[in-house]
Amino acid sequence: MCGIAGYINFNKKQKLEFSKNSLIELMKNRGPDFQDNYKFIDKKYDIEFFSSRLSIIDLKRRSNQPFKFQNFVIIFNGEIYNYIELRNKLISYGHKFSTNSDTEVLLKAYIHWGEKLVEYLDGMWAFSIYDLKKKIVFVSRDHFGQKPFFYYRDENKFIFGSEIKYIFKIASNKKIKKINYDKLKDYITIGYRSIYKNNQTFFKNIDILEPGSNLIINLNNKKIT
């Protein structure tokens, strides 16, 4: 289990002011072995990724996240069960590897297949890839939703995390903590089955990426598809 979090801020005049150390400390419950962040400042936007790692595959520092290669950055929570087979396939296509991790396989698979990489994956995952070439952020959640991916969005911001409290820490905005009473009512009357009924959470302004779903955030025009 690892923790991931991050934000895209299109409002250059209004910075997201929060304690990065406090966020990283908050994320240690999901990954005590290594914590780090990556920040990129563009003329149109600021973007930052945070990762808290529980080391399972390739325990060396070379596999720590955020993992960077050329013009790509990934943060990833989960495990790709067929990463060795995918690694061998990618090697046959000419790709080279510097680690033995499934994280690097995941990123190289994106470089090779683009958004279609999820068609080749067997496993559980929630990840976010920053593609500096295309100027997009690609996020994905596994088919059965075993790994969580919560997010908040408005006209200027996209904030995400493995846990809702990470979003609260980054946003520092009480408005996003509004209770979703419809969801609460469903839970009280229907029970746990209502939790996965749709992409809503117990907070009105925070959604969860549905199982088997992807999002593409276009950093040029703010569109999310």
Tab-separated table of C-alpha atoms in Angstrom:
chain	number	residue	atom	x	y	z
A	1	MET	CA	0.000	0.000	0.000
A	2	CYS	CA	1.299	3.443	-0.962
A	3	GLY	CA	-0.126	6.930	-0.733
A	4	ILE	CA	-0.405	9.366	-3.618
A	5	ALA	CA	-1.631	12.942	-3.765
A	6	GLY	CA	-1.278	15.996	-5.927
A	7	TYR	CA	-2.763	19.080	-7.471
A	8	ILE	CA	-2.959	21.146	-10.630
A	9	ASN	CA	-3.524	24.836	-10.065
A	10	PHE	CA	-4.423	27.010	-13.056
A	11	ASN	CA	-4.829	30.167	-11.002
A	12	LYS	CA	-1.329	31.654	-10.894
A	13	LYS	CA	-2.518	34.525	-8.700
A	14	GLN	CA	-3.855	32.250	-5.984
A	15	LYS	CA	-1.303	29.792	-4.681
A	16	LEU	CA	-2.284	26.721	-2.720
A	17	GLU	CA	-0.819	27.405	0.680
A	18	PHE	CA	-0.379	24.336	2.841
A	19	SER	CA	2.351	22.631	4.821
A	20	LYS	CA	4.047	20.071	2.607
A	21	ASN	CA	5.705	18.498	5.638
A	22	SER	CA	2.298	18.078	7.301
A	23	LEU	CA	0.890	16.459	4.168
A	24	ILE	CA	3.807	14.058	3.870
A	25	GLU	CA	3.498	13.198	7.574
A	26	LEU	CA	-0.204	12.519	7.017
A	27	MET	CA	0.607	10.188	4.125
A	28	LYS	CA	3.056	8.017	6.066
A	29	ASN	CA	0.240	5.760	7.238
A	30	ARG	CA	0.055	4.390	3.695
A	31	GLY	CA	3.786	4.292	2.952
A	32	PRO	CA	6.396	4.595	5.719
A	33	ASP	CA	9.515	3.748	3.676
A	34	PHE	CA	10.018	6.853	1.538
A	35	GLN	CA	8.259	10.166	0.936
A	36	ASP	CA	8.957	12.769	-1.722
A	37	ASN	CA	7.361	15.299	-4.027
A	38	TYR	CA	7.788	16.685	-7.540
A	39	LYS	CA	6.820	20.212	-8.581
A	40	PHE	CA	6.677	21.815	-12.009
A	41	ILE	CA	5.820	25.457	-12.626
A	42	ASP	CA	4.512	26.474	-16.038
A	43	LYS	CA	3.304	29.835	-17.309
A	44	LYS	CA	-0.275	28.564	-17.222
A	45	TYR	CA	-0.279	26.246	-14.224
A	46	ASP	CA	1.507	24.768	-11.235
A	47	ILE	CA	1.541	21.014	-10.739
A	48	GLU	CA	2.832	18.973	-7.822
A	49	PHE	CA	2.851	15.251	-7.057
A	50	PHE	CA	3.385	13.634	-3.637
A	51	SER	CA	4.188	10.017	-2.884
A	52	SER	CA	4.567	7.938	0.253
A	53	ARG	CA	5.988	4.520	-0.512
A	54	LEU	CA	5.628	1.099	1.016
A	55	SER	CA	8.488	-0.785	-0.627
A	56	ILE	CA	7.493	-4.231	-1.915
A	57	ILE	CA	8.925	-4.690	-5.419
A	58	ASP	CA	12.538	-3.569	-5.962
A	59	LEU	CA	13.314	-2.170	-2.534
A	60	LYS	CA	16.162	0.043	-3.762
A	61	ARG	CA	15.979	3.842	-3.819
A	62	ARG	CA	16.069	3.821	-7.611
A	63	SER	CA	12.399	2.795	-7.592
A	64	ASN	CA	11.217	5.567	-5.278
A	65	GLN	CA	8.477	7.897	-6.388
A	66	PRO	CA	7.647	10.305	-7.888
A	67	PHE	CA	9.407	8.302	-10.594
A	68	LYS	CA	10.785	10.369	-13.459
A	69	PHE	CA	11.953	9.378	-16.937
A	70	GLN	CA	12.659	11.894	-19.676
A	71	ASN	CA	9.534	14.085	-19.941
A	72	PHE	CA	7.303	11.882	-17.807
A	73	VAL	CA	6.536	11.639	-14.077
A	74	ILE	CA	4.433	8.979	-12.342
A	75	ILE	CA	3.048	8.362	-8.868
A	76	PHE	CA	1.493	4.963	-8.370
A	77	ASN	CA	-0.311	2.992	-5.687
A	78	GLY	CA	-0.865	-0.699	-6.269
A	79	GLU	CA	0.710	-3.718	-7.908
A	80	ILE	CA	0.853	-4.800	-11.547
A	81	TYR	CA	0.697	-8.603	-11.446
A	82	ASN	CA	1.900	-9.131	-15.013
A	83	TYR	CA	4.675	-6.550	-14.895
A	84	ILE	CA	7.404	-9.091	-15.723
A	85	GLU	CA	5.594	-10.187	-18.891
A	86	LEU	CA	4.981	-6.556	-19.847
A	87	ARG	CA	8.602	-5.700	-19.109
A	88	ASN	CA	9.823	-8.441	-21.454
A	89	LYS	CA	7.398	-7.317	-24.148
A	90	LEU	CA	8.563	-3.713	-23.850
A	91	ILE	CA	12.200	-4.796	-23.982
A	92	SER	CA	11.414	-6.587	-27.256
A	93	TYR	CA	10.122	-3.246	-28.551
A	94	GLY	CA	13.412	-1.575	-27.671
A	95	HIS	CA	12.706	-0.106	-24.230
A	96	LYS	CA	15.421	-0.220	-21.569
A	97	PHE	CA	14.958	-0.419	-17.820
A	98	SER	CA	16.994	0.933	-14.920
A	99	THR	CA	14.960	-0.749	-12.145
A	100	ASN	CA	13.138	-4.003	-11.462
A	101	SER	CA	9.961	-2.213	-10.374
A	102	ASP	CA	6.441	-2.406	-11.717
A	103	THR	CA	6.372	1.403	-11.468
A	104	GLU	CA	8.896	1.763	-14.256
A	105	VAL	CA	7.063	-0.870	-16.315
A	106	LEU	CA	3.850	1.111	-15.884
A	107	LEU	CA	5.479	4.330	-17.060
A	108	LYS	CA	7.232	2.719	-20.024
A	109	ALA	CA	3.938	1.053	-20.961
A	110	TYR	CA	2.340	4.502	-21.048
A	111	ILE	CA	5.184	5.824	-23.186
A	112	HIS	CA	4.679	2.953	-25.620
A	113	TRP	CA	0.883	2.547	-25.701
A	114	GLY	CA	-0.347	5.883	-24.390
A	115	GLU	CA	-3.730	5.860	-22.669
A	116	LYS	CA	-4.376	2.362	-24.043
A	117	LEU	CA	-1.823	0.897	-21.610
A	118	VAL	CA	-4.655	-0.012	-19.200
A	119	GLU	CA	-5.798	-2.632	-21.720
A	120	TYR	CA	-2.560	-4.524	-21.037
A	121	LEU	CA	-2.591	-4.326	-17.243
A	122	ASP	CA	-3.464	-7.084	-14.806
A	123	GLY	CA	-3.465	-5.880	-11.242
A	124	MET	CA	-4.728	-3.211	-8.882
A	125	TRP	CA	-3.775	0.405	-9.275
A	126	ALA	CA	-4.411	4.085	-8.901
A	127	PHE	CA	-1.861	6.233	-10.657
A	128	SER	CA	-1.245	9.647	-12.112
A	129	ILE	CA	1.143	10.358	-14.989
A	130	TYR	CA	2.300	13.833	-15.950
A	131	ASP	CA	3.134	13.900	-19.657
A	132	LEU	CA	5.178	17.043	-20.274
A	133	LYS	CA	5.216	16.441	-24.028
A	134	LYS	CA	1.458	16.317	-24.503
A	135	LYS	CA	0.852	18.628	-21.535
A	136	ILE	CA	-1.690	16.312	-19.992
A	137	VAL	CA	-2.141	14.466	-16.735
A	138	PHE	CA	-3.482	10.936	-17.170
A	139	VAL	CA	-5.040	9.215	-14.164
A	140	SER	CA	-6.460	5.717	-13.886
A	141	ARG	CA	-8.060	3.341	-11.397
A	142	ASP	CA	-8.115	-0.436	-11.667
A	143	HIS	CA	-11.076	-2.398	-12.982
A	144	PHE	CA	-12.406	-3.462	-9.578
A	145	GLY	CA	-11.569	-0.272	-7.697
A	146	GLN	CA	-9.250	-1.959	-5.238
A	147	LYS	CA	-7.093	1.153	-4.994
A	148	PRO	CA	-8.764	4.472	-4.096
A	149	PHE	CA	-8.567	7.722	-6.047
A	150	PHE	CA	-10.486	10.710	-4.670
A	151	TYR	CA	-10.540	14.103	-6.330
A	152	TYR	CA	-11.848	17.659	-6.119
A	153	ARG	CA	-12.221	19.911	-9.146
A	154	ASP	CA	-13.367	23.422	-9.939
A	155	GLU	CA	-12.653	25.886	-12.731
A	156	ASN	CA	-9.080	26.445	-11.552
A	157	LYS	CA	-8.003	23.408	-9.570
A	158	PHE	CA	-7.787	19.634	-9.675
A	159	ILE	CA	-6.729	18.059	-6.366
A	160	PHE	CA	-6.501	14.332	-5.725
A	161	GLY	CA	-5.377	11.769	-3.198
A	162	SER	CA	-5.562	8.205	-1.953
A	163	GLU	CA	-7.511	9.552	1.020
A	164	ILE	CA	-9.903	12.472	1.294
A	165	LYS	CA	-7.934	13.990	4.152
A	166	TYR	CA	-5.016	14.582	1.767
A	167	ILE	CA	-7.309	16.745	-0.368
A	168	PHE	CA	-8.451	18.662	2.706
A	169	LYS	CA	-4.833	19.316	3.633
A	170	ILE	CA	-3.905	20.626	0.171
A	171	ALA	CA	-7.040	22.698	-0.431
A	172	SER	CA	-7.251	24.388	2.975
A	173	ASN	CA	-10.779	25.375	1.984
A	174	LYS	CA	-13.687	24.705	4.335
A	175	LYS	CA	-16.172	24.866	1.458
A	176	ILE	CA	-15.048	21.494	0.108
A	177	LYS	CA	-15.941	19.845	3.416
A	178	LYS	CA	-19.688	20.214	2.883
A	179	ILE	CA	-21.506	17.029	3.838
A	180	ASN	CA	-23.297	15.159	1.056
A	181	TYR	CA	-26.549	14.450	2.890
A	182	ASP	CA	-28.054	12.517	-0.031
A	183	LYS	CA	-25.139	10.092	0.120
A	184	LEU	CA	-25.417	9.885	3.889
A	185	LYS	CA	-29.135	9.168	3.616
A	186	ASP	CA	-28.483	6.393	1.075
A	187	TYR	CA	-25.906	4.853	3.393
A	188	ILE	CA	-28.263	4.896	6.357
A	189	THR	CA	-31.163	3.374	4.404
A	190	ILE	CA	-29.361	1.014	1.986
A	191	GLY	CA	-26.108	0.304	3.804
A	192	TYR	CA	-22.622	-0.338	2.462
A	193	ARG	CA	-23.918	-1.151	-1.050
A	194	SER	CA	-24.701	2.543	-1.527
A	195	ILE	CA	-21.044	3.480	-1.113
A	196	TYR	CA	-20.132	2.190	-4.555
A	197	LYS	CA	-23.394	3.124	-6.248
A	198	ASN	CA	-21.850	6.096	-8.091
A	199	ASN	CA	-18.805	8.377	-7.945
A	200	GLN	CA	-20.144	10.443	-5.049
A	201	THR	CA	-18.601	10.490	-1.576
A	202	PHE	CA	-19.882	11.686	1.792
A	203	PHE	CA	-18.549	15.133	0.884
A	204	LYS	CA	-20.509	17.133	-1.673
A	205	ASN	CA	-17.521	18.499	-3.609
A	206	ILE	CA	-15.322	15.409	-3.598
A	207	ASP	CA	-15.768	12.506	-5.995
A	208	ILE	CA	-14.124	9.124	-6.316
A	209	LEU	CA	-12.878	7.881	-9.651
A	210	GLU	CA	-15.090	4.945	-10.517
A	211	PRO	CA	-13.546	1.462	-10.983
A	212	GLY	CA	-12.091	0.914	-14.432
A	213	SER	CA	-12.160	4.628	-15.205
A	214	ASN	CA	-9.583	7.082	-16.506
A	215	LEU	CA	-9.349	10.855	-16.643
A	216	ILE	CA	-7.282	13.063	-18.922
A	217	ILE	CA	-6.632	16.613	-17.742
A	218	ASN	CA	-5.583	18.835	-20.632
A	219	LEU	CA	-3.226	21.427	-19.204
A	220	ASN	CA	-3.582	23.741	-22.179
A	221	ASN	CA	-7.342	24.313	-21.936
A	222	LYS	CA	-8.279	22.882	-18.497
A	223	LYS	CA	-10.625	20.332	-20.061
A	224	ILE	CA	-11.124	17.025	-18.272
A	225	THR	CA	-12.264	14.011	-20.296
